[in-house]
Protein backbone atom coordinates (compact mmCIF):
# COMPACT_ATOMS: atom_id res chain seq x y z
CA UNK A 1 0.00 0.00 0.00
CA UNK A 2 2.80 2.46 0.82
CA UNK A 3 4.40 1.73 -2.54
CA UNK A 4 1.17 2.55 -4.34
CA UNK A 5 0.79 5.82 -2.44
CA UNK A 6 4.40 6.70 -3.19
CA UNK A 7 3.82 6.21 -6.92
CA UNK A 8 0.65 8.25 -6.81
CA UNK A 9 2.35 11.11 -4.98
CA UNK A 10 5.32 10.95 -7.34
CA UNK A 11 3.12 11.09 -10.41
CA UNK A 12 1.16 14.04 -9.03
CA UNK A 13 4.17 16.28 -8.42
CA UNK A 14 4.47 17.76 -11.89
CA UNK A 15 4.80 21.45 -11.03
CA UNK A 16 7.57 22.87 -13.24
CA UNK A 17 9.50 24.25 -10.24
CA UNK A 18 9.88 20.70 -8.90
CA UNK A 19 11.34 19.32 -12.13
CA UNK A 20 15.01 19.89 -12.90
CA UNK A 21 16.12 19.05 -16.42
CA UNK A 22 19.77 19.32 -17.40
CA UNK A 23 19.94 20.42 -21.05
CA UNK A 24 22.92 19.60 -23.22
CA UNK A 25 23.51 22.11 -26.00
CA UNK A 26 23.80 21.00 -29.63
CA UNK A 27 27.24 21.31 -31.26
CA UNK A 28 27.21 23.48 -34.39
CA UNK A 29 28.83 20.70 -36.41
CA UNK A 30 25.97 18.34 -35.56
CA UNK A 31 23.20 20.83 -36.30
CA UNK A 32 24.75 21.93 -39.61
CA UNK A 33 25.43 25.36 -41.07
CA UNK A 34 21.90 26.27 -42.20
CA UNK A 35 20.30 25.25 -38.89
CA UNK A 36 23.01 26.98 -36.87
CA UNK A 37 22.53 30.17 -38.90
CA UNK A 38 18.80 30.02 -38.19
CA UNK A 39 19.51 29.91 -34.45
CA UNK A 40 21.89 32.89 -34.77
CA UNK A 41 19.38 34.90 -36.84
CA UNK A 42 16.59 34.09 -34.39
CA UNK A 43 18.68 35.22 -31.43
CA UNK A 44 19.79 38.39 -33.21
CA UNK A 45 16.15 39.32 -33.78
CA UNK A 46 15.22 38.42 -30.20
CA UNK A 47 18.09 40.60 -28.98
CA UNK A 48 16.76 43.55 -31.02
CA UNK A 49 13.49 43.16 -29.08
CA UNK A 50 15.26 42.96 -25.72
CA UNK A 51 14.49 39.24 -25.32
CA UNK A 52 16.82 36.60 -23.89
CA UNK A 53 18.60 34.41 -26.47
CA UNK A 54 17.37 30.87 -26.92
CA UNK A 55 19.75 28.06 -25.98
CA UNK A 56 20.01 24.92 -28.07
CA UNK A 57 18.83 21.62 -26.63
CA UNK A 58 19.97 18.13 -27.59
CA UNK A 59 16.60 16.73 -26.42
CA UNK A 60 14.76 19.04 -28.83
CA UNK A 61 17.28 18.47 -31.61
CA UNK A 62 16.74 14.70 -31.52
CA UNK A 63 12.97 15.22 -31.72
CA UNK A 64 13.40 17.72 -34.60
CA UNK A 65 15.49 15.18 -36.53
CA UNK A 66 12.82 12.52 -35.92
CA UNK A 67 10.11 14.91 -37.18
CA UNK A 68 12.08 15.65 -40.35
CA UNK A 69 12.73 11.95 -40.96
CA UNK A 70 9.03 11.19 -40.49
CA UNK A 71 8.00 13.85 -43.01
CA UNK A 72 10.69 12.80 -45.51
CA UNK A 73 9.72 9.13 -45.25
CA UNK A 74 6.03 9.89 -45.71
CA UNK A 75 6.46 12.62 -48.32
CA UNK A 76 4.43 15.31 -46.57
CA UNK A 77 4.81 18.46 -44.53
CA UNK A 78 2.39 18.60 -41.63
CA UNK A 79 2.08 19.14 -37.91
CA UNK A 80 0.73 15.57 -37.64
CA UNK A 81 2.66 13.84 -34.88
CA UNK A 82 3.22 17.13 -33.05
CA UNK A 83 1.65 15.78 -29.84
CA UNK A 84 4.08 12.87 -29.88
CA UNK A 85 6.98 15.33 -29.99
CA UNK A 86 5.64 17.33 -27.08
CA UNK A 87 5.22 14.11 -25.09
CA UNK A 88 8.81 13.12 -25.86
CA UNK A 89 10.13 16.52 -24.78
CA UNK A 90 8.13 16.45 -21.53
CA UNK A 91 8.33 20.25 -21.52
CA UNK A 92 6.12 22.77 -19.74
CA UNK A 93 5.79 24.73 -23.00
CA UNK A 94 6.48 23.31 -26.46
CA UNK A 95 6.10 24.70 -29.98
CA UNK A 96 6.86 23.60 -33.52
CA UNK A 97 7.38 25.45 -36.81
CA UNK A 98 8.04 23.52 -40.00
CA UNK A 99 8.88 24.55 -43.55
CA UNK A 100 9.75 23.02 -46.89
CA UNK A 101 12.00 24.08 -49.76
CA UNK A 102 13.58 27.22 -48.35
CA UNK A 103 17.17 27.23 -49.62
CA UNK A 104 18.92 29.40 -47.03
CA UNK A 105 18.65 30.16 -43.34
CA UNK A 106 17.61 33.73 -44.16
CA UNK A 107 14.88 32.51 -46.56
CA UNK A 108 13.55 30.22 -43.82
CA UNK A 109 13.56 32.95 -41.18
CA UNK A 110 11.87 35.39 -43.59
CA UNK A 111 9.20 32.79 -44.39
CA UNK A 112 8.48 32.27 -40.69
CA UNK A 113 8.58 36.05 -40.09
CA UNK A 114 5.90 36.51 -42.76
CA UNK A 115 3.62 34.06 -40.96
CA UNK A 116 2.37 35.77 -37.80
CA UNK A 117 1.33 32.49 -36.20
CA UNK A 118 4.74 30.87 -36.74
CA UNK A 119 6.78 33.97 -35.92
CA UNK A 120 5.14 34.32 -32.51
CA UNK A 121 7.03 31.23 -31.37
CA UNK A 122 10.36 32.72 -32.43
CA UNK A 123 9.81 35.87 -30.38
CA UNK A 124 7.84 34.46 -27.46
CA UNK A 125 9.47 35.25 -24.09
CA UNK A 126 8.02 31.95 -22.80
CA UNK A 127 10.54 29.76 -24.63
CA UNK A 128 14.11 29.22 -23.41
CA UNK A 129 15.32 26.51 -25.79
CA UNK A 130 15.41 25.96 -29.54
CA UNK A 131 16.49 23.22 -31.92
CA UNK A 132 16.60 23.32 -35.71
CA UNK A 133 16.92 20.33 -38.03
CA UNK A 134 17.28 20.72 -41.80
CA UNK A 135 17.35 17.83 -44.26
CA UNK A 136 16.21 17.24 -47.86
CA UNK A 137 14.43 20.60 -47.99
CA UNK A 138 12.54 20.01 -44.74
CA UNK A 139 13.11 22.24 -41.72
CA UNK A 140 11.75 21.62 -38.24
CA UNK A 141 12.18 24.25 -35.54
CA UNK A 142 11.22 23.28 -32.00
CA UNK A 143 10.88 25.52 -28.96
CA UNK A 144 10.54 24.55 -25.30
CA UNK A 145 10.66 25.60 -21.71
CA UNK A 146 11.18 23.08 -18.94
Coordinates of C-alpha atoms in Angstrom, one line a residue:
X1 CA 0.0 0.0 0.0
X2 CA 2.8 2.5 0.8
X3 CA 4.4 1.7 -2.5
X4 CA 1.2 2.5 -4.3
X5 CA 0.8 5.8 -2.4
X6 CA 4.4 6.7 -3.2
X7 CA 3.8 6.2 -6.9
X8 CA 0.7 8.2 -6.8
X9 CA 2.4 11.1 -5.0
X10 CA 5.3 10.9 -7.3
X11 CA 3.1 11.1 -10.4
X12 CA 1.2 14.0 -9.0
X13 CA 4.2 16.3 -8.4
X14 CA 4.5 17.8 -11.9
X15 CA 4.8 21.5 -11.0
X16 CA 7.6 22.9 -13.2
X17 CA 9.5 24.2 -10.2
X18 CA 9.9 20.7 -8.9
X19 CA 11.3 19.3 -12.1
X20 CA 15.0 19.9 -12.9
X21 CA 16.1 19.0 -16.4
X22 CA 19.8 19.3 -17.4
X23 CA 19.9 20.4 -21.0
X24 CA 22.9 19.6 -23.2
X25 CA 23.5 22.1 -26.0
X26 CA 23.8 21.0 -29.6
X27 CA 27.2 21.3 -31.3
X28 CA 27.2 23.5 -34.4
X29 CA 28.8 20.7 -36.4
X30 CA 26.0 18.3 -35.6
X31 CA 23.2 20.8 -36.3
X32 CA 24.8 21.9 -39.6
X33 CA 25.4 25.4 -41.1
X34 CA 21.9 26.3 -42.2
X35 CA 20.3 25.3 -38.9
X36 CA 23.0 27.0 -36.9
X37 CA 22.5 30.2 -38.9
X38 CA 18.8 30.0 -38.2
X39 CA 19.5 29.9 -34.4
X40 CA 21.9 32.9 -34.8
X41 CA 19.4 34.9 -36.8
X42 CA 16.6 34.1 -34.4
X43 CA 18.7 35.2 -31.4
X44 CA 19.8 38.4 -33.2
X45 CA 16.2 39.3 -33.8
X46 CA 15.2 38.4 -30.2
X47 CA 18.1 40.6 -29.0
X48 CA 16.8 43.5 -31.0
X49 CA 13.5 43.2 -29.1
X50 CA 15.3 43.0 -25.7
X51 CA 14.5 39.2 -25.3
X52 CA 16.8 36.6 -23.9
X53 CA 18.6 34.4 -26.5
X54 CA 17.4 30.9 -26.9
X55 CA 19.8 28.1 -26.0
X56 CA 20.0 24.9 -28.1
X57 CA 18.8 21.6 -26.6
X58 CA 20.0 18.1 -27.6
X59 CA 16.6 16.7 -26.4
X60 CA 14.8 19.0 -28.8
X61 CA 17.3 18.5 -31.6
X62 CA 16.7 14.7 -31.5
X63 CA 13.0 15.2 -31.7
X64 CA 13.4 17.7 -34.6
X65 CA 15.5 15.2 -36.5
X66 CA 12.8 12.5 -35.9
X67 CA 10.1 14.9 -37.2
X68 CA 12.1 15.6 -40.4
X69 CA 12.7 12.0 -41.0
X70 CA 9.0 11.2 -40.5
X71 CA 8.0 13.9 -43.0
X72 CA 10.7 12.8 -45.5
X73 CA 9.7 9.1 -45.2
X74 CA 6.0 9.9 -45.7
X75 CA 6.5 12.6 -48.3
X76 CA 4.4 15.3 -46.6
X77 CA 4.8 18.5 -44.5
X78 CA 2.4 18.6 -41.6
X79 CA 2.1 19.1 -37.9
X80 CA 0.7 15.6 -37.6
X81 CA 2.7 13.8 -34.9
X82 CA 3.2 17.1 -33.1
X83 CA 1.7 15.8 -29.8
X84 CA 4.1 12.9 -29.9
X85 CA 7.0 15.3 -30.0
X86 CA 5.6 17.3 -27.1
X87 CA 5.2 14.1 -25.1
X88 CA 8.8 13.1 -25.9
X89 CA 10.1 16.5 -24.8
X90 CA 8.1 16.4 -21.5
X91 CA 8.3 20.3 -21.5
X92 CA 6.1 22.8 -19.7
X93 CA 5.8 24.7 -23.0
X94 CA 6.5 23.3 -26.5
X95 CA 6.1 24.7 -30.0
X96 CA 6.9 23.6 -33.5
X97 CA 7.4 25.4 -36.8
X98 CA 8.0 23.5 -40.0
X99 CA 8.9 24.6 -43.6
X100 CA 9.8 23.0 -46.9
X101 CA 12.0 24.1 -49.8
X102 CA 13.6 27.2 -48.3
X103 CA 17.2 27.2 -49.6
X104 CA 18.9 29.4 -47.0
X105 CA 18.7 30.2 -43.3
X106 CA 17.6 33.7 -44.2
X107 CA 14.9 32.5 -46.6
X108 CA 13.5 30.2 -43.8
X109 CA 13.6 33.0 -41.2
X110 CA 11.9 35.4 -43.6
X111 CA 9.2 32.8 -44.4
X112 CA 8.5 32.3 -40.7
X113 CA 8.6 36.0 -40.1
X114 CA 5.9 36.5 -42.8
X115 CA 3.6 34.1 -41.0
X116 CA 2.4 35.8 -37.8
X117 CA 1.3 32.5 -36.2
X118 CA 4.7 30.9 -36.7
X119 CA 6.8 34.0 -35.9
X120 CA 5.1 34.3 -32.5
X121 CA 7.0 31.2 -31.4
X122 CA 10.4 32.7 -32.4
X123 CA 9.8 35.9 -30.4
X124 CA 7.8 34.5 -27.5
X125 CA 9.5 35.2 -24.1
X126 CA 8.0 32.0 -22.8
X127 CA 10.5 29.8 -24.6
X128 CA 14.1 29.2 -23.4
X129 CA 15.3 26.5 -25.8
X130 CA 15.4 26.0 -29.5
X131 CA 16.5 23.2 -31.9
X132 CA 16.6 23.3 -35.7
X133 CA 16.9 20.3 -38.0
X134 CA 17.3 20.7 -41.8
X135 CA 17.3 17.8 -44.3
X136 CA 16.2 17.2 -47.9
X137 CA 14.4 20.6 -48.0
X138 CA 12.5 20.0 -44.7
X139 CA 13.1 22.2 -41.7
X140 CA 11.7 21.6 -38.2
X141 CA 12.2 24.2 -35.5
X142 CA 11.2 23.3 -32.0
X143 CA 10.9 25.5 -29.0
X144 CA 10.5 24.6 -25.3
X145 CA 10.7 25.6 -21.7
X146 CA 11.2 23.1 -18.9

